[in-house]
mmCIF file of C-alpha atoms in Angstrom:
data_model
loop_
_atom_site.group_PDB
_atom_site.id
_atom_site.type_symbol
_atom_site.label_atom_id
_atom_site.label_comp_id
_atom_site.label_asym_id
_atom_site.label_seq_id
_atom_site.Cartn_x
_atom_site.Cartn_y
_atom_site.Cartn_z
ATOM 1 C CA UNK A 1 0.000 0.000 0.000
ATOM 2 C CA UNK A 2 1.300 3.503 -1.051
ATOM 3 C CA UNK A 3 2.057 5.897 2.209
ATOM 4 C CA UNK A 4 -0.336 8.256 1.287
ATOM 5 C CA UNK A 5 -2.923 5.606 0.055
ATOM 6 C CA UNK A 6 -6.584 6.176 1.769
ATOM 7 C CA UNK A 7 -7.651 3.172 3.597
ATOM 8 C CA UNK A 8 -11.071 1.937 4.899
ATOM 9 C CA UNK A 9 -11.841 0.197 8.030
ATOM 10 C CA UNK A 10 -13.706 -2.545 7.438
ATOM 11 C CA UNK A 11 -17.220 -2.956 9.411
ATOM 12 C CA UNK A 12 -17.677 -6.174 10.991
ATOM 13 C CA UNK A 13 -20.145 -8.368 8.162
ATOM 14 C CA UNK A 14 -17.169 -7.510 6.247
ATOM 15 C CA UNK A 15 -14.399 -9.010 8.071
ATOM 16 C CA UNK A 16 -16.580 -11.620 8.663
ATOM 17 C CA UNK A 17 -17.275 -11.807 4.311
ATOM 18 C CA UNK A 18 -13.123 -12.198 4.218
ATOM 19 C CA UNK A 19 -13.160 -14.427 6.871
ATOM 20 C CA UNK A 20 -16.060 -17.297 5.503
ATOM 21 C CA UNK A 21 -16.301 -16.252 1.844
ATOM 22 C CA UNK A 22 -13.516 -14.943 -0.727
ATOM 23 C CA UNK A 23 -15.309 -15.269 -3.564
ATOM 24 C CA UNK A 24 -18.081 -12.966 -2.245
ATOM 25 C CA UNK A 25 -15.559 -10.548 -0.631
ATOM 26 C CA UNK A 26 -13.373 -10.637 -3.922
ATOM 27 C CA UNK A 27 -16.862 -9.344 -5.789
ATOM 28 C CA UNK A 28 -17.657 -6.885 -2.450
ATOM 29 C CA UNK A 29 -13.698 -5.954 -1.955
ATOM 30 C CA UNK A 30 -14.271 -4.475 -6.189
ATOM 31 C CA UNK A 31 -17.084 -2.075 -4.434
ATOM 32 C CA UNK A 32 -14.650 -0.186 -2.193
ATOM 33 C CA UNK A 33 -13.367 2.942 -2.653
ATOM 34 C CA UNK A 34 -10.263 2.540 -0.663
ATOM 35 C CA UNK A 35 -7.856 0.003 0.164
ATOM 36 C CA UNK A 36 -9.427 -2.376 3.182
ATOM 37 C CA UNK A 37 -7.801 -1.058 6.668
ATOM 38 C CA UNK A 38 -7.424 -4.964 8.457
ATOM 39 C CA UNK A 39 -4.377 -3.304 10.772
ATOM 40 C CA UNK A 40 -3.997 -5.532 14.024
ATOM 41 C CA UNK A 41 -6.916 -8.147 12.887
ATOM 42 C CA UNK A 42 -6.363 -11.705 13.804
ATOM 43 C CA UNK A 43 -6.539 -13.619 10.670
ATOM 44 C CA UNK A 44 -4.444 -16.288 11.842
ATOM 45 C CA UNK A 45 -5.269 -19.872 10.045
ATOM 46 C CA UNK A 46 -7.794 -18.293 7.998
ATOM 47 C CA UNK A 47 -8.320 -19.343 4.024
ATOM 48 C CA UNK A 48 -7.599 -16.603 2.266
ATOM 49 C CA UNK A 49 -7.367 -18.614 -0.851
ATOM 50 C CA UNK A 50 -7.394 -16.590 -4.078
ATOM 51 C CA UNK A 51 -8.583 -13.553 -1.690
ATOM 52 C CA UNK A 52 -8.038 -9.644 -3.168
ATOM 53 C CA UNK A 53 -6.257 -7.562 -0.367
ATOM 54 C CA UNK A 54 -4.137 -5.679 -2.485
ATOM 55 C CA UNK A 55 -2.887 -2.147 -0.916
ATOM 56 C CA UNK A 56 -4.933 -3.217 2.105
ATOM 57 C CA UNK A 57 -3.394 -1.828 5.359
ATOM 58 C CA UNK A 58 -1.984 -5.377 6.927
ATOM 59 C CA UNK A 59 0.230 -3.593 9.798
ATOM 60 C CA UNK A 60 0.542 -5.940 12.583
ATOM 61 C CA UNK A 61 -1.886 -8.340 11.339
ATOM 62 C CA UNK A 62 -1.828 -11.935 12.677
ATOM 63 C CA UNK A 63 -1.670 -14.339 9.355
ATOM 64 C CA UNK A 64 0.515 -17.204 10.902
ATOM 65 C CA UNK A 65 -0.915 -20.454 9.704
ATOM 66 C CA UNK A 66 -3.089 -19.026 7.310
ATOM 67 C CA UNK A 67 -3.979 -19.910 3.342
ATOM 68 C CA UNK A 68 -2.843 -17.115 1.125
ATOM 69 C CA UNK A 69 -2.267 -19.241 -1.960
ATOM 70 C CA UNK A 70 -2.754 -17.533 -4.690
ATOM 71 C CA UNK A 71 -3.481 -13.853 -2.807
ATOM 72 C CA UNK A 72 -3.336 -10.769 -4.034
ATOM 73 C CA UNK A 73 -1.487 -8.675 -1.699
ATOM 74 C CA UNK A 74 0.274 -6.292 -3.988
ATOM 75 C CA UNK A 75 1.468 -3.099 -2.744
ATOM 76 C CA UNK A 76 -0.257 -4.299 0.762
ATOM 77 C CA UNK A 77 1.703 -3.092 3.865
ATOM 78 C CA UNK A 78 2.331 -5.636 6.376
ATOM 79 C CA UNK A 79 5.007 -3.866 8.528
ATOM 80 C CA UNK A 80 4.970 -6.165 11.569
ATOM 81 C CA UNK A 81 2.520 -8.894 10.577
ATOM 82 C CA UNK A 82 2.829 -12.288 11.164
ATOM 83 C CA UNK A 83 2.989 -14.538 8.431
ATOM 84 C CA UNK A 84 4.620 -17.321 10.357
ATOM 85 C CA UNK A 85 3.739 -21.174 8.591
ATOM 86 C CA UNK A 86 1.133 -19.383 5.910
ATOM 87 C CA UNK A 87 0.933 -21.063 2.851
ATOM 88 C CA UNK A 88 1.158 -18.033 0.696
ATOM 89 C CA UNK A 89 2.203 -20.056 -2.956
ATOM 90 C CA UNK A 90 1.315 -18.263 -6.044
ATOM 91 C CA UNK A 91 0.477 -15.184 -3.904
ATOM 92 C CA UNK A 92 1.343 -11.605 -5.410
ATOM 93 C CA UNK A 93 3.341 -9.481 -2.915
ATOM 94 C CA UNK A 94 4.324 -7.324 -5.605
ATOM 95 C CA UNK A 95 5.614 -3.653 -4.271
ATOM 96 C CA UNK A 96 4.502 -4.656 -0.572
ATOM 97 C CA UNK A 97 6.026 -3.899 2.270
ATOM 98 C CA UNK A 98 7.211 -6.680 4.795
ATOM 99 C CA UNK A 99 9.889 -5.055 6.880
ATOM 100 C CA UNK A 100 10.114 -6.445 10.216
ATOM 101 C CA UNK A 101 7.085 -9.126 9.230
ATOM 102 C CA UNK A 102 7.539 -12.803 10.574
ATOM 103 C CA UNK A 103 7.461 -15.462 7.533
ATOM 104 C CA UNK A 104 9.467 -17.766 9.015
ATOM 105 C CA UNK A 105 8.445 -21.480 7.636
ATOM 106 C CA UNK A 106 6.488 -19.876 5.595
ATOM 107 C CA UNK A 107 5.582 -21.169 1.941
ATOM 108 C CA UNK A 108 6.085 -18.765 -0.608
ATOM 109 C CA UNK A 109 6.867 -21.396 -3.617
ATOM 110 C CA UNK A 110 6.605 -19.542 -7.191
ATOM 111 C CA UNK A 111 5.215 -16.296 -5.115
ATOM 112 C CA UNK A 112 5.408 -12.891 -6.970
ATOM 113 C CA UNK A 113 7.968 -10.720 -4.856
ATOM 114 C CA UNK A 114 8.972 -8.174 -7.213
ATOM 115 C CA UNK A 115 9.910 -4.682 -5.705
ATOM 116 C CA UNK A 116 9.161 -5.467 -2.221
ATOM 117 C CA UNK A 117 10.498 -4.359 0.911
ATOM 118 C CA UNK A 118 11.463 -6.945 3.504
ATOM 119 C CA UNK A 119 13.948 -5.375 5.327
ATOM 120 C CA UNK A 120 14.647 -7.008 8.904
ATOM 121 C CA UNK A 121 11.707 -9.724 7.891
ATOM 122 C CA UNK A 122 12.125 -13.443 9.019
ATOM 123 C CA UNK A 123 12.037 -15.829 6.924
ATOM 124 C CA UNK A 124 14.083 -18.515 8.788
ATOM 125 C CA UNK A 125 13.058 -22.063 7.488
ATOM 126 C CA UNK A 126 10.851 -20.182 4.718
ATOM 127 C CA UNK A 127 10.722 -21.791 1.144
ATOM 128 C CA UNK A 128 10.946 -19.199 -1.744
ATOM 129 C CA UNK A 129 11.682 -22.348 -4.359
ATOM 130 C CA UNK A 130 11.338 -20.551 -7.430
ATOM 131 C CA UNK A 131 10.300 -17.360 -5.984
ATOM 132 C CA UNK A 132 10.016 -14.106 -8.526
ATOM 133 C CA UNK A 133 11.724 -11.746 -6.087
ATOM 134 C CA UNK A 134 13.513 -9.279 -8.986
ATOM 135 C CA UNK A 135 14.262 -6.044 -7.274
ATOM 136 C CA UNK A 136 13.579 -7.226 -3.623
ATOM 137 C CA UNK A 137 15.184 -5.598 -0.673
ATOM 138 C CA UNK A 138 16.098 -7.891 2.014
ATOM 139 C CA UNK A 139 18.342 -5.377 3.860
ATOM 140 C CA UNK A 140 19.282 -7.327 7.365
ATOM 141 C CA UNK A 141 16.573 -10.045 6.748
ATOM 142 C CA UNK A 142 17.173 -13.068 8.477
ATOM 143 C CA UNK A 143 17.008 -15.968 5.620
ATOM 144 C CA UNK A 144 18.540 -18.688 7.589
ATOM 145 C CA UNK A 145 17.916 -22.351 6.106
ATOM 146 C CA UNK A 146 15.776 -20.438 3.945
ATOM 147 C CA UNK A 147 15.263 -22.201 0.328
ATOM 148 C CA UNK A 148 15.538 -20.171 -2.498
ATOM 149 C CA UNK A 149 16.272 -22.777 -5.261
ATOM 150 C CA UNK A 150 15.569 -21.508 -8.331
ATOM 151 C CA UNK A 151 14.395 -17.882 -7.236
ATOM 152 C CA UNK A 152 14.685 -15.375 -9.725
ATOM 153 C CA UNK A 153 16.851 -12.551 -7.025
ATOM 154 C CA UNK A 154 18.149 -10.529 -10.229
ATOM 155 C CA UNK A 155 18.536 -6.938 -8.564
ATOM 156 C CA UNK A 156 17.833 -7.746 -4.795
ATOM 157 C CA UNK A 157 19.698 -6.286 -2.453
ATOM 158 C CA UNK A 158 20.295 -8.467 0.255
ATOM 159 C CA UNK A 159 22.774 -6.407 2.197
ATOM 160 C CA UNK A 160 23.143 -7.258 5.838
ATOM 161 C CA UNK A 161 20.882 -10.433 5.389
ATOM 162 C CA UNK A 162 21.651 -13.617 7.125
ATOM 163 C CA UNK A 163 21.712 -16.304 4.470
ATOM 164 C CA UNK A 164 23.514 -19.054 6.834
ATOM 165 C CA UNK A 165 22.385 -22.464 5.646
ATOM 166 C CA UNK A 166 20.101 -21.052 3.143
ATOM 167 C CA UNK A 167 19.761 -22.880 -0.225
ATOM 168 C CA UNK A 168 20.597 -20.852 -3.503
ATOM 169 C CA UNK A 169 21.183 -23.769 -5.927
ATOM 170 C CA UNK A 170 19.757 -22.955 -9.280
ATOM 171 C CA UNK A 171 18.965 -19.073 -8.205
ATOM 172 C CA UNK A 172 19.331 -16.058 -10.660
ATOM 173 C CA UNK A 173 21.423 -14.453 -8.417
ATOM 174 C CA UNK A 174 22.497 -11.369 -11.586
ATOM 175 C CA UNK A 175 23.533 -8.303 -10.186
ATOM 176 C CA UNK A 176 22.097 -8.980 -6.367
ATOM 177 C CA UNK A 177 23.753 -6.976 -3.665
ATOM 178 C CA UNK A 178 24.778 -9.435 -1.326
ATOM 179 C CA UNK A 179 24.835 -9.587 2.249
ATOM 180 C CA UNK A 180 28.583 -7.840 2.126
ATOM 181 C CA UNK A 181 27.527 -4.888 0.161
ATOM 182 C CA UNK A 182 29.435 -6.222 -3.155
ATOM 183 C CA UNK A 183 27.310 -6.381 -6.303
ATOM 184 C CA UNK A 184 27.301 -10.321 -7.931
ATOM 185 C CA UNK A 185 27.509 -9.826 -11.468
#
């Protein structure tokens, strides 16, 4: 979600339409006006299968454990949430914002990651296999045992990350700034 993005708060049959029904609040979430505000909600272990929350204000949210497959959560900020064990494969993350969110075991397999910001995220034990994560920032993430095998991390900057353990084999790894500062050509 853009900084100056409006957001709305969502009334309770609502939460309660994301909650039981995405296909009803994919067709209601088209209505709005502004980007869904679902700061601080407890979502955690909910399907979320195929659900729209892109831009929505995600601050602090509680996701752990939940089904994101397939979301889309572009340009969604999530500063803070917890994504911890979600199944988020196939889910569009595109120009988010992640820093300082919890993902660790999460599954992110073939996930859209372009552009976003995941500096100081976890994503210990996470698996990125094949991951679309062009232009990423991972500034001081923590990616350890992470698997990235055949992630596509042309551009990232993962300065300061911790990639102990992780698993790179078969990763585009052009020009990504690693964890030392120096650019990989």
């Amino acid at each position: 979600m853009s900084r100056t993005a409006m957001s709305t708060t969502l009334n309770p049959e609502l939460l309660n339409l994301l909650r039981s029904d995405v296909v009803a609040w994919n067709a209601r979430r088209d209505e709005l006006s502004d980007a869904p505000d679902l700061h601080g909600i407890d979502l955690s272990g909910a399907d979320l299968a195929g659900a729209n929350l892109t831009g929505a204000n995600l601050v602090g949210t509680d996701l752990s454990g939940a089904d994101l497959t397939a979301a889309e959560l572009g340009g969604a900020d999530l500063t803070g949430a917890n994504l911890a064990g979600a199944m988020a494969a196939d889910a569009d993350f595109t120009n988010a914002h992640l820093t300082n969110a919890n993902l660790s075991g999460a599954v992110l397999t073939l996930s859209f990651l372009t552009s976003t910001y995941l500096a100081h995220a976890v994503l210990a034990g996470a698996d990125l296999s094949g991951a679309y994560m062009t232009g990423a920032y991972l500034g001081e993430a923590d990616l350890t045992g992470a698997r990235l095998a055949g992630a596509y991390l042309a551009h990232a900057d993962l300065t300061g990350a911790v990639l102990s353990t992780t698993d790179v084999s078969g990763a585009d790894l052009t020009d990504v700034t690693m964890p030392d500062g120096v650019i990989r050509a």
